[in-house]
PDB file of C-alpha atoms and ligand atoms in Angstrom:
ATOM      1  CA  UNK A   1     147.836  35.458  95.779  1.00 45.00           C
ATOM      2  CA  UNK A   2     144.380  34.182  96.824  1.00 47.00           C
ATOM      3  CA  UNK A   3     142.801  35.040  99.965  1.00 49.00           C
ATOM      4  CA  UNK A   4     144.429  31.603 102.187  1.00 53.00           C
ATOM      5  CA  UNK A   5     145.604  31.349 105.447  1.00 62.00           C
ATOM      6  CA  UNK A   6     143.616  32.985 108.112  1.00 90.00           C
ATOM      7  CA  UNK A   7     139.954  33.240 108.487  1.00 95.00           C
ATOM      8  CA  UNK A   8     138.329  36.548 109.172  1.00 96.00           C
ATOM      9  CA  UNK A   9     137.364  37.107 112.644  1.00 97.00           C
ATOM     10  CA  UNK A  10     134.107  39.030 113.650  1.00 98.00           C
ATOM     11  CA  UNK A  11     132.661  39.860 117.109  1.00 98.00           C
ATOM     12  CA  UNK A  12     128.900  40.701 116.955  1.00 98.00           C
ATOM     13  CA  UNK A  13     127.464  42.720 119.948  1.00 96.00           C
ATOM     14  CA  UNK A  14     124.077  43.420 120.751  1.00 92.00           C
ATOM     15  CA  UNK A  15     121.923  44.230 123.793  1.00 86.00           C
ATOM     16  CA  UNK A  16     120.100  41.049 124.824  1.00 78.00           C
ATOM     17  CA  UNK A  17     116.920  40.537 123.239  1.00 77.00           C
ATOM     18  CA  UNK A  18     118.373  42.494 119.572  1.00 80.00           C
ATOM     19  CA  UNK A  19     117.297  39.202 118.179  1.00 84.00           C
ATOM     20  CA  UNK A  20     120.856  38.468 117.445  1.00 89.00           C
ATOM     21  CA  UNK A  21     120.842  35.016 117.949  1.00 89.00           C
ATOM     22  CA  UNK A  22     118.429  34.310 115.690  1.00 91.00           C
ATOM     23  CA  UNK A  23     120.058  36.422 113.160  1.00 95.00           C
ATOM     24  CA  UNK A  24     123.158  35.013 113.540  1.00 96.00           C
ATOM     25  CA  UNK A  25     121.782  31.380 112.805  1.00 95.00           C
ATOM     26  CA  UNK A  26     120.426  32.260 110.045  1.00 97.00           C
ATOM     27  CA  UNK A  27     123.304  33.761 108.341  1.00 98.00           C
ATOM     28  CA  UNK A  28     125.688  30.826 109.122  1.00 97.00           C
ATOM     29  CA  UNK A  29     123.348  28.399 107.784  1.00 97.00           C
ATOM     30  CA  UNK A  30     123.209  30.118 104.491  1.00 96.00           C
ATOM     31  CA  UNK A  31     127.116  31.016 104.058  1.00 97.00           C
ATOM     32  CA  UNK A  32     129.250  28.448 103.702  1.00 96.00           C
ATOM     33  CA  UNK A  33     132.970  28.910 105.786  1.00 96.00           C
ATOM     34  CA  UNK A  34     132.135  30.490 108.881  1.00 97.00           C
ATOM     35  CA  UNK A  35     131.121  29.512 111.983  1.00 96.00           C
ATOM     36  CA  UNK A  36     130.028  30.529 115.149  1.00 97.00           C
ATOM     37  CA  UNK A  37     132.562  30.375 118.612  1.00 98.00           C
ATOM     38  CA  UNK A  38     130.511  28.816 121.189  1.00 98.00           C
ATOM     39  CA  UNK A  39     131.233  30.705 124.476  1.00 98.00           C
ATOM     40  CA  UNK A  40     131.456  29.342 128.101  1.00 98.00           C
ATOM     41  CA  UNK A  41     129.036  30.596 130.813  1.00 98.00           C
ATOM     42  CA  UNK A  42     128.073  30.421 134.480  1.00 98.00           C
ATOM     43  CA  UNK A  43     124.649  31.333 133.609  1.00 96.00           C
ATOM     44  CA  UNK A  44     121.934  28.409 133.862  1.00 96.00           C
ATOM     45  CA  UNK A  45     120.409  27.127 130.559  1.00 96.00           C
ATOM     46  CA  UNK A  46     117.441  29.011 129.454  1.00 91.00           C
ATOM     47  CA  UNK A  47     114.185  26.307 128.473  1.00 90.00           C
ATOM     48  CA  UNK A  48     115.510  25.454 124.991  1.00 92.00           C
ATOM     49  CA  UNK A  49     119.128  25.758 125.343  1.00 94.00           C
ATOM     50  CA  UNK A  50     121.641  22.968 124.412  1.00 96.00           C
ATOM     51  CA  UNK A  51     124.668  22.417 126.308  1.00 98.00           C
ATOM     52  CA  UNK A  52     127.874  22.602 123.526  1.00 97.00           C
ATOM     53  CA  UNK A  53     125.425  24.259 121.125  1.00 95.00           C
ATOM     54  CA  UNK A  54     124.183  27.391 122.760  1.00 94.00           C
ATOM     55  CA  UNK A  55     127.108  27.590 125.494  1.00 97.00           C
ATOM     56  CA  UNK A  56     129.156  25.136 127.235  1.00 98.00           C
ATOM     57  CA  UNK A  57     127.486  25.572 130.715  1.00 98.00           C
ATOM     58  CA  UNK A  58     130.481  25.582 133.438  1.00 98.00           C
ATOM     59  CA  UNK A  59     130.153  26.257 137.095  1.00 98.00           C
ATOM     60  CA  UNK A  60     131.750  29.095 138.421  1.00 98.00           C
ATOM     61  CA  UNK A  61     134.549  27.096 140.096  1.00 98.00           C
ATOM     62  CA  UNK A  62     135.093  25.893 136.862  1.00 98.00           C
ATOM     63  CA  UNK A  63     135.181  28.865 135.070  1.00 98.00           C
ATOM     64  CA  UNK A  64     137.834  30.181 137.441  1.00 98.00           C
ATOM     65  CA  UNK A  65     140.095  27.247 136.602  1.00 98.00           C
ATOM     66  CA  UNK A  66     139.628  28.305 132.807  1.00 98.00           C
ATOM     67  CA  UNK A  67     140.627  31.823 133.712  1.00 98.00           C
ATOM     68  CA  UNK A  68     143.582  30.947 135.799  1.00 98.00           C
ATOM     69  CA  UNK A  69     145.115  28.148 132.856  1.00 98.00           C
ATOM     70  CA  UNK A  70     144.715  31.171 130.470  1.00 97.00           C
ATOM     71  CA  UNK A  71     142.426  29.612 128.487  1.00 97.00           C
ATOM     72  CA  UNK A  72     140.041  32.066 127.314  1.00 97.00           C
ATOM     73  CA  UNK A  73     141.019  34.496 125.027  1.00 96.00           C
ATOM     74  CA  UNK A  74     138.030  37.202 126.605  1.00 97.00           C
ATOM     75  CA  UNK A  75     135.756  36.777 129.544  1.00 97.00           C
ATOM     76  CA  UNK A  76     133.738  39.351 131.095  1.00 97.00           C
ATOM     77  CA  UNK A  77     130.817  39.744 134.297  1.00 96.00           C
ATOM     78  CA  UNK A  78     127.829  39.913 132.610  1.00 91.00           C
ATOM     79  CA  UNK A  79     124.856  40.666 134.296  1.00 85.00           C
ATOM     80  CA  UNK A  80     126.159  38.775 137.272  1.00 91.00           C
ATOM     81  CA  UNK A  81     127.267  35.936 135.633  1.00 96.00           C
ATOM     82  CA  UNK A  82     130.810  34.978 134.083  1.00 98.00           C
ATOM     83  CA  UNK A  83     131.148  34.486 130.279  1.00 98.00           C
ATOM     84  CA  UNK A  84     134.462  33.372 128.074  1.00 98.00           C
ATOM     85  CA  UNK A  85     135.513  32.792 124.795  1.00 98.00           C
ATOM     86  CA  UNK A  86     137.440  29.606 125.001  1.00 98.00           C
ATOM     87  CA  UNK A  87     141.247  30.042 122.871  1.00 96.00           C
ATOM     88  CA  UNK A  88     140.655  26.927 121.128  1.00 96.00           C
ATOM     89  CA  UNK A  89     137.576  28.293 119.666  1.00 96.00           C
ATOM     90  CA  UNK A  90     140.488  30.626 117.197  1.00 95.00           C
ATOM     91  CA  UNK A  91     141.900  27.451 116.402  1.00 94.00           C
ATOM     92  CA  UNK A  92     139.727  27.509 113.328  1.00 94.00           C
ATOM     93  CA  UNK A  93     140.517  30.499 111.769  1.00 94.00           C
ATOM     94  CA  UNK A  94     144.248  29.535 111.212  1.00 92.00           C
ATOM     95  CA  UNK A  95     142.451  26.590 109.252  1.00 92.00           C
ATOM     96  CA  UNK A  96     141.091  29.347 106.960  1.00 92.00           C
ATOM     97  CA  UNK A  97     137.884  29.309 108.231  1.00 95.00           C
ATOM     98  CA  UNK A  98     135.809  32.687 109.088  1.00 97.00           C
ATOM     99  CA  UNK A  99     134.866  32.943 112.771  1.00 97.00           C
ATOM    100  CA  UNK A 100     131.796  34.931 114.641  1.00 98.00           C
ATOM    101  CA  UNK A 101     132.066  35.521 118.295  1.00 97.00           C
ATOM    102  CA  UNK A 102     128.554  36.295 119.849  1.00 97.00           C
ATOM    103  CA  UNK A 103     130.228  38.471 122.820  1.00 97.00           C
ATOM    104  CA  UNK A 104     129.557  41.775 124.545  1.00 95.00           C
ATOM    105  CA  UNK A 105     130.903  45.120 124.809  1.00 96.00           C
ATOM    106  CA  UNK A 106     133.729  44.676 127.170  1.00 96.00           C
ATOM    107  CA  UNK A 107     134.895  41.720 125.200  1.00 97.00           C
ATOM    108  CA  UNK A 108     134.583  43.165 122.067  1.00 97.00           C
ATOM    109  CA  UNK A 109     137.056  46.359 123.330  1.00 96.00           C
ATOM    110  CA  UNK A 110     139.458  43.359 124.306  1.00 96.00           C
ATOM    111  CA  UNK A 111     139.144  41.996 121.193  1.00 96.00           C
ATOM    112  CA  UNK A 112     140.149  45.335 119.784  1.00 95.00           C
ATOM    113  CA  UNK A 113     142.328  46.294 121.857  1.00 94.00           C
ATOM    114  CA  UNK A 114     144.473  43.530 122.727  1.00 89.00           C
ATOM    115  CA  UNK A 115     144.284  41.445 119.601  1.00 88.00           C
ATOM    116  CA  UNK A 116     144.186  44.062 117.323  1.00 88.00           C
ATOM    117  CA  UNK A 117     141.756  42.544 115.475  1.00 89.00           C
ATOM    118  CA  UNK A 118     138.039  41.816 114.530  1.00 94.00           C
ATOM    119  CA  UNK A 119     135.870  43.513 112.342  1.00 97.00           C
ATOM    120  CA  UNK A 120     133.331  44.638 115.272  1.00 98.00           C
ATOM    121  CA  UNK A 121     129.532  44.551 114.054  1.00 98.00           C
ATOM    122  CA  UNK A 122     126.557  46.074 116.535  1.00 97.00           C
ATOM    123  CA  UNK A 123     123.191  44.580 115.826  1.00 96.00           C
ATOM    124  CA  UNK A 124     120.222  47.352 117.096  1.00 94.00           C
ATOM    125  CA  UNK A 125     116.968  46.709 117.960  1.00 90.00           C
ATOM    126  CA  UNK A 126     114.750  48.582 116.491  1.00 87.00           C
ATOM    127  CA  UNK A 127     113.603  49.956 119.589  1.00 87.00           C
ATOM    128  CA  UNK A 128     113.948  49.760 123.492  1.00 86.00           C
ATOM    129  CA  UNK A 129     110.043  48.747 123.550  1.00 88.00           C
ATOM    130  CA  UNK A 130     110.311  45.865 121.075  1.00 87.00           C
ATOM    131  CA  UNK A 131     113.634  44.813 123.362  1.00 87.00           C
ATOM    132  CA  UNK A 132     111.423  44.655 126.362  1.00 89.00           C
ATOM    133  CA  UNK A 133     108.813  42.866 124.514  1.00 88.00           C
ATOM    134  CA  UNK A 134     111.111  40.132 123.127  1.00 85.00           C
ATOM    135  CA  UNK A 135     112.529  40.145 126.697  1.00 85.00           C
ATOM    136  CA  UNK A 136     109.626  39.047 128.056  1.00 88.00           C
ATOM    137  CA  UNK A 137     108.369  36.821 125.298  1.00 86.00           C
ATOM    138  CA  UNK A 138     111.539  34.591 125.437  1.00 78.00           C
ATOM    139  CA  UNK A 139     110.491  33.621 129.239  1.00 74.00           C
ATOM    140  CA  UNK A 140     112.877  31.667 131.566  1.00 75.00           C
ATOM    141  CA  UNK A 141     114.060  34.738 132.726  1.00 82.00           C
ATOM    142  CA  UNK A 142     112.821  36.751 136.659  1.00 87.00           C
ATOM    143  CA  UNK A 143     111.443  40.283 136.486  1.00 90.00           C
ATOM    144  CA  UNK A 144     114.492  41.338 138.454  1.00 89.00           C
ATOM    145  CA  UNK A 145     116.820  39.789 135.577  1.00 86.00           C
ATOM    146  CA  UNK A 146     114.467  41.879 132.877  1.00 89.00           C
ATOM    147  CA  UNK A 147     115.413  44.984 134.422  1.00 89.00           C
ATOM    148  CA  UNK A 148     118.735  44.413 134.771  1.00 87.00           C
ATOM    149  CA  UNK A 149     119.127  43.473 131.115  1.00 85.00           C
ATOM    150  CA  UNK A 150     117.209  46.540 130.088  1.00 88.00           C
ATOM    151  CA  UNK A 151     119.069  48.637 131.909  1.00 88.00           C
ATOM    152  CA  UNK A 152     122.633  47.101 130.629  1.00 86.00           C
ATOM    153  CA  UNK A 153     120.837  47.683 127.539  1.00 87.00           C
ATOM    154  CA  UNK A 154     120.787  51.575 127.727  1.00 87.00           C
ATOM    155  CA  UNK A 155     124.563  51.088 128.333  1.00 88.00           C
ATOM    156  CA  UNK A 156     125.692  48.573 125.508  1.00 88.00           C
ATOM    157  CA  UNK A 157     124.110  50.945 123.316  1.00 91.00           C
ATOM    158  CA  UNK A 158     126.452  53.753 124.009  1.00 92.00           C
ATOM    159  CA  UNK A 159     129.204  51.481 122.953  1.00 94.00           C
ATOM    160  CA  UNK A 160     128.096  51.212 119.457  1.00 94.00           C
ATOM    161  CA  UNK A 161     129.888  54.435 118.062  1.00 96.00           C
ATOM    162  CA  UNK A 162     133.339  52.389 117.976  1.00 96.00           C
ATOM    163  CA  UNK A 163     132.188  49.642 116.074  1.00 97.00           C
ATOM    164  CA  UNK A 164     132.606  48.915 112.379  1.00 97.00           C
ATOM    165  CA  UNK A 165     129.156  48.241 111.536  1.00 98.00           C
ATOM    166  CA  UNK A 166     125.748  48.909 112.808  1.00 97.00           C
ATOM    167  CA  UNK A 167     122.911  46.878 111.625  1.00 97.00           C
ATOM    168  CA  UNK A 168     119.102  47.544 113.093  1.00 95.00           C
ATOM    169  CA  UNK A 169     117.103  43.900 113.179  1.00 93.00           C
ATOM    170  CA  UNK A 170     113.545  45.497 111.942  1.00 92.00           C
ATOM    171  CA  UNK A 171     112.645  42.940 109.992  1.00 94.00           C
ATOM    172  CA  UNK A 172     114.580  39.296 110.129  1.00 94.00           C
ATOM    173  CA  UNK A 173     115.026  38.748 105.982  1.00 96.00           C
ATOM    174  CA  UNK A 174     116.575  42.701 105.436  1.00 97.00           C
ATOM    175  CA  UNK A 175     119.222  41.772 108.631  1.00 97.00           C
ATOM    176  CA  UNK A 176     119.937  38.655 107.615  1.00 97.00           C
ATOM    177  CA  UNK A 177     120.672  40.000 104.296  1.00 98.00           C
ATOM    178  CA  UNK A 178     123.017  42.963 105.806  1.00 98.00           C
ATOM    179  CA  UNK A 179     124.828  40.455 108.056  1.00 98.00           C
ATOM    180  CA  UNK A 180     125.519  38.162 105.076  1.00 98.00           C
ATOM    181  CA  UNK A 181     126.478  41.299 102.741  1.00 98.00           C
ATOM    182  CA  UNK A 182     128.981  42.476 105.416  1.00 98.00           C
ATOM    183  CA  UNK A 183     130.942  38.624 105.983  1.00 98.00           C
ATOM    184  CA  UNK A 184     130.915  38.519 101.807  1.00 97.00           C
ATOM    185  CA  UNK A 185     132.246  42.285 101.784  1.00 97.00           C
ATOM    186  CA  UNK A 186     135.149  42.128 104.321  1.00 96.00           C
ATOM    187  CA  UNK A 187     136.252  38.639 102.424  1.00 95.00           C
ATOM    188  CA  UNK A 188     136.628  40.845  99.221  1.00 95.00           C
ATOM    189  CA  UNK A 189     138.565  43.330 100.654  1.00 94.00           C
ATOM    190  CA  UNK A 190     141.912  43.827  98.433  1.00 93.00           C
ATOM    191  CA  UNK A 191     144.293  43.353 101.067  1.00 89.00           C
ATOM    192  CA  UNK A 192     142.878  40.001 102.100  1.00 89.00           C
ATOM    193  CA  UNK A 193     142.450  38.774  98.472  1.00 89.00           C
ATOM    194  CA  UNK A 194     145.675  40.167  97.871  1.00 89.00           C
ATOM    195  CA  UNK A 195     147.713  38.478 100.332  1.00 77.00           C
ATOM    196  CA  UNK A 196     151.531  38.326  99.687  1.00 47.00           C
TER     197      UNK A 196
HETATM  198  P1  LIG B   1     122.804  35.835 127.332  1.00 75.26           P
HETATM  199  O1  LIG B   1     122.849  35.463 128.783  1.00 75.26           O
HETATM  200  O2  LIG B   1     121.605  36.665 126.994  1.00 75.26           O
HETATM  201  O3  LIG B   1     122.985  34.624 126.437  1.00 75.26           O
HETATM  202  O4  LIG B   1     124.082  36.741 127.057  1.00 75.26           O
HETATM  203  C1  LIG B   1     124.301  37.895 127.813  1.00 75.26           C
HETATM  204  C2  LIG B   1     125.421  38.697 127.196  1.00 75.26           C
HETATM  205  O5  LIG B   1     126.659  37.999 127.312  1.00 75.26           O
HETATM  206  C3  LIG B   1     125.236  38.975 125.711  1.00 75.26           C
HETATM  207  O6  LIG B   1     125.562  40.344 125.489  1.00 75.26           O
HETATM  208  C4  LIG B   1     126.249  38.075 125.061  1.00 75.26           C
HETATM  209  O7  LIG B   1     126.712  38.603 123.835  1.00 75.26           O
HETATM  210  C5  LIG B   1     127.357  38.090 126.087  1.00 75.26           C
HETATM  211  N1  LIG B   1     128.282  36.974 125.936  1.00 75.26           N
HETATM  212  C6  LIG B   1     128.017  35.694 125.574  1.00 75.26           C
HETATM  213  N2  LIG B   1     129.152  34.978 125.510  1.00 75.26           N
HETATM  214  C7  LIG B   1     130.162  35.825 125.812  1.00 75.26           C
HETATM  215  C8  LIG B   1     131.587  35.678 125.880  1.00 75.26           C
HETATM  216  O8  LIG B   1     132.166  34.630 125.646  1.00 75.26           O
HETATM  217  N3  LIG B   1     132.298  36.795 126.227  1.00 75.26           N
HETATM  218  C9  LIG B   1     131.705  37.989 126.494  1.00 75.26           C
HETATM  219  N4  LIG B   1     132.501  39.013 126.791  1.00 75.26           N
HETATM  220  N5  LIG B   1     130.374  38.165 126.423  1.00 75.26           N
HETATM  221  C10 LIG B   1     129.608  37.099 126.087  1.00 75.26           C
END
């Protein structure tokens, strides 16, 4: 009768530099029962970034073993560089628990597509000037890698029309707030409460 069994699983997409890290953080530190998957990349670690916190940094050899044992459940080129959602990482819904995946556009349609499920969230920034500017401000990154990202940018944003929800990241508190709002209102839905 009570909503049991399987966690919700959501797939968050945003042009680098949204500020969707951040956001994200901040809303699984405040709601208890979901997490975030932690995704596998052949990118280097940015200054800051913690290996099994922020990715599990693989080489590309690696990687390719992953792929060819099946193991991720999504992986995608982006930006030049390989990035998967390990399967295990689902293993926690079936334990009830609610699930983000941080992943892009392609993965997201796979998601979608081949799962059939997700509840797909696009997080906007409020402009392609402040993405530049947080771009830049995060360092650790070439000018040559800047463009490219802005220019992927241009394209993830066409993507957003098939998503479920859109929210812009103008100010931190409001789309933390929406984020939260949209985890508590999918876990209310009747059919999940409702579960025969
Ligand atoms: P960044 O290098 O800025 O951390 O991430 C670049 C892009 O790769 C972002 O759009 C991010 O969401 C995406 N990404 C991170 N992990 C995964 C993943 O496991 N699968 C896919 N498809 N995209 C990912």
């Amino acid at each position: 009768m009570i909503r049991g069994g399987k966690g919700i699983l959501f797939v968050v997409s945003a042009p680098s530099g949204a500020g969707k890290t951040t956001l994200l953080r901040r809303v699984v530190s405040r709601l208890p029962g979901v997490s975030l998957s932690i995704s596998c990349t052949t990118r280097a670690p940015r200054p800051g970034e913690q290996e099994g916190v922020d990715y599990f940094f693989i080489s590309r050899a690696e990687f390719i073993d992953m792929m060819r044992e099946d193991r991720f459940i999504e992986w995608a080129q982006v930006h030049g560089d390989l990035y998967g959602t390990p399967r295990s990482n689902l293993e926690r819904l079936q334990q009830g628990e609610d699930l983000i995946l941080e992943i892009d556009t392609q993965g997201a349609r796979k998601i979608r597509e081949e799962l059939k499920d997700g509840v797909l969230i696009f997080i906007l920034p409020p402009s392609l000037e402040v993405l530049e500017e947080r771009l830049r401000s995060r360092g650790g990154d070439s000018e040559e890698a800047i463009q490219a990202r802005l220019q992927n940018a241009q394209k993830e944003l066409d993507q957003m029309t098939w998503y479920d929800y859109i929210v812009v990241n103008r100010e931190i508190e409001e789309a933390t707030k929406e984020l939260a709002s949209i985890i508590i209102a999918e876990r209310c839905r009747t059919a999940r409460v409702l579960k025969a």
